CSV table of C-alpha atoms and ligand atoms in Angstrom, one decimal:
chain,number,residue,atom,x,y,z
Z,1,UNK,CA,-6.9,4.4,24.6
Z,2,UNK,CA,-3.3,3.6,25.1
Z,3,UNK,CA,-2.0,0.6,22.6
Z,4,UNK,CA,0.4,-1.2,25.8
Z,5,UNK,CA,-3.0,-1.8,27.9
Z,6,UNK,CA,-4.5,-3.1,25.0
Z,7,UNK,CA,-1.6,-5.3,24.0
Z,8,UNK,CA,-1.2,-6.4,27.4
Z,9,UNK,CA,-4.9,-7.8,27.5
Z,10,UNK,CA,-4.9,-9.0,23.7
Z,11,UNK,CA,-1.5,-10.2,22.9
Z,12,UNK,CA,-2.3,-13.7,22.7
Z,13,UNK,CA,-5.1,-12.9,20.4
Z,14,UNK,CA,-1.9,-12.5,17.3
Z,15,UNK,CA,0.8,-14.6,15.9
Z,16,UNK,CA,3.0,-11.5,15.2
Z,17,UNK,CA,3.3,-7.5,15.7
Z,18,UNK,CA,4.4,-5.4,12.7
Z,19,UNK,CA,5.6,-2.2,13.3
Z,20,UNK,CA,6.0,0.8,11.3
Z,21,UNK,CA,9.1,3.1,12.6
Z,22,UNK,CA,8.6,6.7,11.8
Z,23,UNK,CA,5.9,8.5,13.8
Z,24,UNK,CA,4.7,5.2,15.1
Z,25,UNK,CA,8.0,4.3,17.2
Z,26,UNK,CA,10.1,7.4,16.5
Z,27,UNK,CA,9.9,11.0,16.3
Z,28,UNK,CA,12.8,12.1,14.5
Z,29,UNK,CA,15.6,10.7,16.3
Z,30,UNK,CA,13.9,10.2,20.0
Z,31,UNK,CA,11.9,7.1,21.0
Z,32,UNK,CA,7.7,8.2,21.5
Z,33,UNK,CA,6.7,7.4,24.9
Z,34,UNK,CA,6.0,3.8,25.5
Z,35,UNK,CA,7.8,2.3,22.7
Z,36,UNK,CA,11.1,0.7,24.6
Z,37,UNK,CA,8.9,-0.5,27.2
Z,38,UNK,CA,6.0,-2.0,24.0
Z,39,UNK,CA,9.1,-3.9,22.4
Z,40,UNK,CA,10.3,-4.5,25.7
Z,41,UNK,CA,7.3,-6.6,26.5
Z,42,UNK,CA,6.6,-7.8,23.1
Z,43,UNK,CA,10.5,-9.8,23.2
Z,44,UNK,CA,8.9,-11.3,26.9
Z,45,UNK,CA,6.4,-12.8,25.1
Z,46,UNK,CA,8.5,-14.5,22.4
Z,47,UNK,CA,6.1,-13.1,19.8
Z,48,UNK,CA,7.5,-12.5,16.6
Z,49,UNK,CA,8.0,-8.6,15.8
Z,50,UNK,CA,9.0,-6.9,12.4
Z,51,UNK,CA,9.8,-3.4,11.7
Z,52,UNK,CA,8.0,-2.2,8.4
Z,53,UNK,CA,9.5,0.8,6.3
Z,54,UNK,CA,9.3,2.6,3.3
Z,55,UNK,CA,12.9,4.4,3.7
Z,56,UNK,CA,14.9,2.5,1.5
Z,57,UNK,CA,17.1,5.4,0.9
Z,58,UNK,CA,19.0,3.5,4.3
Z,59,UNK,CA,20.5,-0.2,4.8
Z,60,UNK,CA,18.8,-2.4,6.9
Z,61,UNK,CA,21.8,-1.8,9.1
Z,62,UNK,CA,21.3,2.0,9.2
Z,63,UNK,CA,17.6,1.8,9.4
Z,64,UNK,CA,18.0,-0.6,12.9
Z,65,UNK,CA,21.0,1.9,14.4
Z,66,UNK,CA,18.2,4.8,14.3
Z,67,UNK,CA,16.1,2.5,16.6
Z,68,UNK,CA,18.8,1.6,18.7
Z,69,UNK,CA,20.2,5.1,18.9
Z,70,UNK,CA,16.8,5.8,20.1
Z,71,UNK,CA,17.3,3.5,23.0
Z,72,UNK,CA,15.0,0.8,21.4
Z,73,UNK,CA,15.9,-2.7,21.0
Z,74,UNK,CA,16.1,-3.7,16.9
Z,75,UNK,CA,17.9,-6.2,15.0
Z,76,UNK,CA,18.6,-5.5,11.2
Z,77,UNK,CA,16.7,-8.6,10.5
Z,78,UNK,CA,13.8,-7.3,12.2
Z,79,UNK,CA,13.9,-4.8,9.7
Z,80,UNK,CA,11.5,-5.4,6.4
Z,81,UNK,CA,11.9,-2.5,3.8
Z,82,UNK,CA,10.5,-1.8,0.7
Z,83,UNK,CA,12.9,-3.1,-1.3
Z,84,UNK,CA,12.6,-6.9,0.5
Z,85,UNK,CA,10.3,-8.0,-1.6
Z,86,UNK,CA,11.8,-7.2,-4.8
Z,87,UNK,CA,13.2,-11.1,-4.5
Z,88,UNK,CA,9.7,-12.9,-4.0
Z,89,UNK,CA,8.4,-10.5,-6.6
Z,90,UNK,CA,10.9,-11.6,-8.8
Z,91,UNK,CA,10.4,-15.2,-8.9
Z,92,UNK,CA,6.5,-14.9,-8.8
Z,93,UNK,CA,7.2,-13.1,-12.3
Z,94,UNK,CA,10.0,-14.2,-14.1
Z,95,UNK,CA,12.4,-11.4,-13.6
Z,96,UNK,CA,15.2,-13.2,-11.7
Z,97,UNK,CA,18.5,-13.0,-14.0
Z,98,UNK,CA,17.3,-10.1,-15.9
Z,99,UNK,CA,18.8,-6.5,-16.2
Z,100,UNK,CA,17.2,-3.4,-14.8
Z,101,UNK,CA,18.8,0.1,-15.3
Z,102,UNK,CA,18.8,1.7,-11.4
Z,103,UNK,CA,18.3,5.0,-11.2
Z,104,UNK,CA,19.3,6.4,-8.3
Z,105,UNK,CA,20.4,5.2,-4.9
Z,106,UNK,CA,18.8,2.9,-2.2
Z,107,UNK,CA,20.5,1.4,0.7
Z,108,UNK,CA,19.9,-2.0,0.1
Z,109,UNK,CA,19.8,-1.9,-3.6
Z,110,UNK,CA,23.8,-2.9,-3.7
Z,111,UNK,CA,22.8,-6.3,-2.3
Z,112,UNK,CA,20.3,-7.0,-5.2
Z,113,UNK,CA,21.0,-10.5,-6.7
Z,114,UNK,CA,17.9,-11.8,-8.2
Z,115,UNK,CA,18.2,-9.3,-11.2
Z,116,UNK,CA,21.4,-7.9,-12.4
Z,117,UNK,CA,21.7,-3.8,-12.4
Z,118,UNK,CA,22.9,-1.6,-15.1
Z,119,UNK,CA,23.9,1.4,-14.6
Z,120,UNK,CA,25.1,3.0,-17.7
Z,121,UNK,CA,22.8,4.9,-19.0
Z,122,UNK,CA,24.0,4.0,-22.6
Z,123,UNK,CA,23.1,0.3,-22.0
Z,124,UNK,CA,19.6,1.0,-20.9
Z,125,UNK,CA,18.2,0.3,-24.4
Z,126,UNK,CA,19.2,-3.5,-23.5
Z,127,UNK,CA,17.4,-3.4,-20.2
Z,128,UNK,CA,14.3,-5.6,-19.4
Z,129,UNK,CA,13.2,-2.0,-17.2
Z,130,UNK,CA,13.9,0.3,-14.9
Z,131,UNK,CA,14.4,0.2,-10.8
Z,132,UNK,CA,13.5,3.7,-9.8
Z,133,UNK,CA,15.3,4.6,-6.3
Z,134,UNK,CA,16.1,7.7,-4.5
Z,135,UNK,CA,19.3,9.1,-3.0
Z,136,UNK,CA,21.8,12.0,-4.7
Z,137,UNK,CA,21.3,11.8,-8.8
Z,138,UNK,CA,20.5,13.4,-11.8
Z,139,UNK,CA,17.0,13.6,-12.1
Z,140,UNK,CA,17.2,15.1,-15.3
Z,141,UNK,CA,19.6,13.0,-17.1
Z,142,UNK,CA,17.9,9.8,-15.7
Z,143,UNK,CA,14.0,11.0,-15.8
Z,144,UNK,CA,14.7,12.2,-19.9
Z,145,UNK,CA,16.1,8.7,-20.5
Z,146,UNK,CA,13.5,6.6,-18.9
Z,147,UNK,CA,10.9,8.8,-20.4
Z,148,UNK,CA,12.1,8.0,-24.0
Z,149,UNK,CA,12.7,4.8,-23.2
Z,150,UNK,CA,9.0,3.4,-21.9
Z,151,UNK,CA,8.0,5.8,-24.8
Z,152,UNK,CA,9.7,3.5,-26.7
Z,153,UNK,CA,9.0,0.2,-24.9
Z,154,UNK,CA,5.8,1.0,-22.6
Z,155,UNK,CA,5.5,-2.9,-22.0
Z,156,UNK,CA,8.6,-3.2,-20.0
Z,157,UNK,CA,8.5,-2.7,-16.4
Z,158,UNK,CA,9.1,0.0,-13.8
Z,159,UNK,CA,9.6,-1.3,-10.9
Z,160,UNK,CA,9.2,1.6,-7.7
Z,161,UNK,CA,10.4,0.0,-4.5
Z,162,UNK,CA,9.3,3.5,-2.4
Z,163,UNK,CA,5.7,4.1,-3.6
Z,164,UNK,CA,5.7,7.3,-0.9
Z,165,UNK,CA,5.6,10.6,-2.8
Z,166,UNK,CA,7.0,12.8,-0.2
Z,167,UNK,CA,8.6,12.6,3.1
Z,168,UNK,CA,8.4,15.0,6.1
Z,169,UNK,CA,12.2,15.5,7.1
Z,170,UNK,CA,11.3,16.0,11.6
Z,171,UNK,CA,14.5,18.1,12.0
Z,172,UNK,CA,14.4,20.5,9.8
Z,173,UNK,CA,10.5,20.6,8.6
Z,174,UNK,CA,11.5,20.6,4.8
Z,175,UNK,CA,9.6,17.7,2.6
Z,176,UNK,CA,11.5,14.9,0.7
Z,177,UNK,CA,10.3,13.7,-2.8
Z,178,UNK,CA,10.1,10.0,-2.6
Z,179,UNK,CA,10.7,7.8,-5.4
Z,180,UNK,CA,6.9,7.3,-5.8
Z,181,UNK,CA,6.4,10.8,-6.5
Z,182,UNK,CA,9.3,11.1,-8.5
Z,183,UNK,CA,7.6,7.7,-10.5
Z,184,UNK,CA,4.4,10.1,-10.8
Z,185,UNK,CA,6.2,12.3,-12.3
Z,186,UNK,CA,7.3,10.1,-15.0
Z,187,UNK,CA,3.8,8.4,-15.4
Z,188,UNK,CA,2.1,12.0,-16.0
Z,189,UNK,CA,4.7,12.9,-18.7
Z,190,UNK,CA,4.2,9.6,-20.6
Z,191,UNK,CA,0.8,9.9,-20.3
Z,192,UNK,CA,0.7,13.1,-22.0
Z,193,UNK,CA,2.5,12.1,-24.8
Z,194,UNK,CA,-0.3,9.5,-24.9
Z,195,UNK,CA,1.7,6.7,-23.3
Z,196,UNK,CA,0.1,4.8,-20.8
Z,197,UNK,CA,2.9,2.6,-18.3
Z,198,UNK,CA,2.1,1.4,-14.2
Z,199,UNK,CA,4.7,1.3,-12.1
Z,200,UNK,CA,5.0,-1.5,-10.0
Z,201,UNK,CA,5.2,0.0,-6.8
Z,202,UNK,CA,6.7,-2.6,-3.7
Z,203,UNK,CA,6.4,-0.8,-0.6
Z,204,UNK,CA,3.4,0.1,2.0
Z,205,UNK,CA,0.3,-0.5,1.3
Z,206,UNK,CA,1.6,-2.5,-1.6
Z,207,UNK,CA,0.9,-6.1,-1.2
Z,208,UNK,CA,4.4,-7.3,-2.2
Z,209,UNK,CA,5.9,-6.3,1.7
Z,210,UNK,CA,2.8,-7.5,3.1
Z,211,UNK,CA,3.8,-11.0,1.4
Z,212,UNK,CA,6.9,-10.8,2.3
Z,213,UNK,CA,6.5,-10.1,5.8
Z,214,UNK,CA,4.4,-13.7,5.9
Z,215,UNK,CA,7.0,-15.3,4.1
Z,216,UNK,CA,9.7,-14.2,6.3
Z,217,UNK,CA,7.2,-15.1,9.5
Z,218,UNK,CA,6.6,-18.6,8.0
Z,219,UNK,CA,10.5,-19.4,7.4
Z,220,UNK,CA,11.7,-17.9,10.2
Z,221,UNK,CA,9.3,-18.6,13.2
Z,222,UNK,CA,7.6,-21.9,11.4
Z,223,UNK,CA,4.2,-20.2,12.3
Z,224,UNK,CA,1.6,-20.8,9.4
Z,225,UNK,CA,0.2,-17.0,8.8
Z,226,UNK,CA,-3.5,-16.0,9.4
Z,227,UNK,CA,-3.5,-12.4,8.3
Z,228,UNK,CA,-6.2,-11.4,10.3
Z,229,UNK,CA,-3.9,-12.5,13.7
Z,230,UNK,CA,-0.9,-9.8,13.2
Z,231,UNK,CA,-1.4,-7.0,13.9
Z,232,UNK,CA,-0.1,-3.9,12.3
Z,233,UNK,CA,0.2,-0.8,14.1
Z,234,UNK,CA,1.4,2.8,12.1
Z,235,UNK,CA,0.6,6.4,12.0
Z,236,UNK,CA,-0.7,6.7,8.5
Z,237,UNK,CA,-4.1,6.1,7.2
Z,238,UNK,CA,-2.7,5.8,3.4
Z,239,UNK,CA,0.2,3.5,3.7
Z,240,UNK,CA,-0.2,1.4,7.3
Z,241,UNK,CA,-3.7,0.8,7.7
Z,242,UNK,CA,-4.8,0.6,4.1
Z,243,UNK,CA,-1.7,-1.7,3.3
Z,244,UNK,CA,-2.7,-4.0,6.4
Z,245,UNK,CA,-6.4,-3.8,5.6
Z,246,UNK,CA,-5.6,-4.8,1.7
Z,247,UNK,CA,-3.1,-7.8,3.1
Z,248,UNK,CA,-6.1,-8.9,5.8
Z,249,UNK,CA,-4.0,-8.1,8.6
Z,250,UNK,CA,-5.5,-6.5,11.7
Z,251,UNK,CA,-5.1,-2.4,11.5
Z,252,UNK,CA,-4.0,-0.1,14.3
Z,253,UNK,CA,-3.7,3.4,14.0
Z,254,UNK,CA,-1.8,5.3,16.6
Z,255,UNK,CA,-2.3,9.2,16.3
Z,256,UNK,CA,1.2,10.3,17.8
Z,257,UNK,CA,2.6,10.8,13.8
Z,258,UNK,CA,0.8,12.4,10.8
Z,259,UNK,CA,-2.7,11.4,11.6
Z,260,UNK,CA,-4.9,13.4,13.3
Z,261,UNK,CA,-8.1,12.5,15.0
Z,262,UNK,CA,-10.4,14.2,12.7
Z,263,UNK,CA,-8.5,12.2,9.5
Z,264,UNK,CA,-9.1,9.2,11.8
Z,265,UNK,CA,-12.9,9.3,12.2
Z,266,UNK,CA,-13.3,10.3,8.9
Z,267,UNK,CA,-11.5,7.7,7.6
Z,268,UNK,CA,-13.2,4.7,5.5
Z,269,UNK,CA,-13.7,1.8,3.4
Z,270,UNK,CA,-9.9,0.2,3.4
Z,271,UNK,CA,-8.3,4.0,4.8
Z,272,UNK,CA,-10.6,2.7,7.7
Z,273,UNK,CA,-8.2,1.7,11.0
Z,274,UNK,CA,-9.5,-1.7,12.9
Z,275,UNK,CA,-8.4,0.1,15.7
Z,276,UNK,CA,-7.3,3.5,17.2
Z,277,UNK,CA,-5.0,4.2,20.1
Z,278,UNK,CA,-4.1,7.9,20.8
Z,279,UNK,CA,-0.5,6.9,21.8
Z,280,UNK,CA,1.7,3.6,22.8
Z,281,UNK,CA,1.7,4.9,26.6
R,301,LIG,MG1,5.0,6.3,9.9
């Protein structure tokens, strides 16, 4: 089934449309077929749209220019990453004001206010924990620290905006190491030295985007959320659908990114798509 001749029948059925970008929307840097004429439709309606990502290697800026490069129509505001809920998180818990040691690079991270960022490694001793991002650094310098310091202090917190371990790079074919992975890492080295820490991941299919995406459709749009009436639609089993499922949202899988059809029927419990459509159009 195509997901624009169910959307056309059921659109009033939701309150929003979240989308995720990469194999969902795009392939690479080209538009999948259907997707300019889906957001096309979905702006007729009035019905409020977001754009759900785990890059946060890229500003919200950057992130919107690929869609519009693309040909599709994208505001940076549209544009919910995995590091927007790091505000929310932080009042919910009490970090706002305290300092984290970054590690690494994210496109956003440079607009962080809620908690002040250290970035001198000598300091880190001071910090309340670590903000583990991606980008260009040294991962040995930084991992060795952070290793000896949650050795040292395995109650403070490490927060993981990107929970993704990997990600597939289209143009060339070569695999990425997110900063979930890289967090993985970290976790598996501590726990053999008999030191247990979670990271507190912030991304898909963590709920702290999911509440954020509500938040941002309650302030923004005035509409009061029901989970169950937006409606996610993504390419992967492990992130989109078992992040909507966990937040109650409605789950759509398309199969036009890294999903196959076999993955899809065998999926289950909260991996389980609500729906499947085989392409946008
Ligand atoms: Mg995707």
């Amino acid at each position: 089934m195509k997901f624009l001749e169910f959307w056309r029948r059921e659109a009033d059925r939701f309150q929003a449309i979240v989308f995720d970008i990469d194999g969902t929307l795009l392939r690479g840097p080209h538009q999948l077929p259907g997707a300019a004429e889906l957001l096309g439709e979905v702006r007729l309606q009035k019905k409020p749209l977001f754009f759900l990502t785990n890059d946060g290697d890229h500003t919200l800026e950057q992130k919107c220019s690929f869609l519009v490069r693309a040909g599709l129509t994208a505001r940076p505001d549209e544009i919910i990453n995995c590091l927007s809920g790091l505000e929310s998180q932080a009042k919910k818990h009490d970090w706002v004001g305290r300092t984290f040691f970054a590690a690494g690079e994210l496109g956003e991270l440079e607009r962080v206010s809620c908690v002040k960022l250290e970035r001198d490694l000598g300091r880190l001793e001071h910090c309340a924990g670590v903000i583990l991002s991606e980008g260009v650094y040294d991962w040995r310098v930084n991992w060795e620290a952070i290793v000896n310091f949650f050795r040292r202090h395995p109650e403070r917190l490490f927060i993981v905006p990107n929970p993704d371990g990997y990600w597939p790079s289209p143009a060339s074919g070569i695999f990425g190491i997110g900063a979930g992975g890289q967090a993985r890492c970290i976790q598996l080295i501590l726990k053999e030295m008999g030191v247990e820490i979670e990271p507190i991941y912030l991304g898909k299919p963590h709920a702290a985007i999911y509440e954020h995406t509500l938040y941002e459709l309650e302030r923004r749009f005035g509409v009061e959320p029901e989970p169950e009436c937006i409606l996610m639609l993504g390419d992967s089993l492990a992130s989109d659908v078992r992040g909507a499922n966990r937040a109650g949202f409605t789950s759509a899988l398309v199969l036009t990114g890294i999903t196959t059809p076999e993955m899809a029927a065998n999926a289950d419990g909260e991996f389980r798509p609500g729906l499947i459509f085989d392409s946008i159009a």
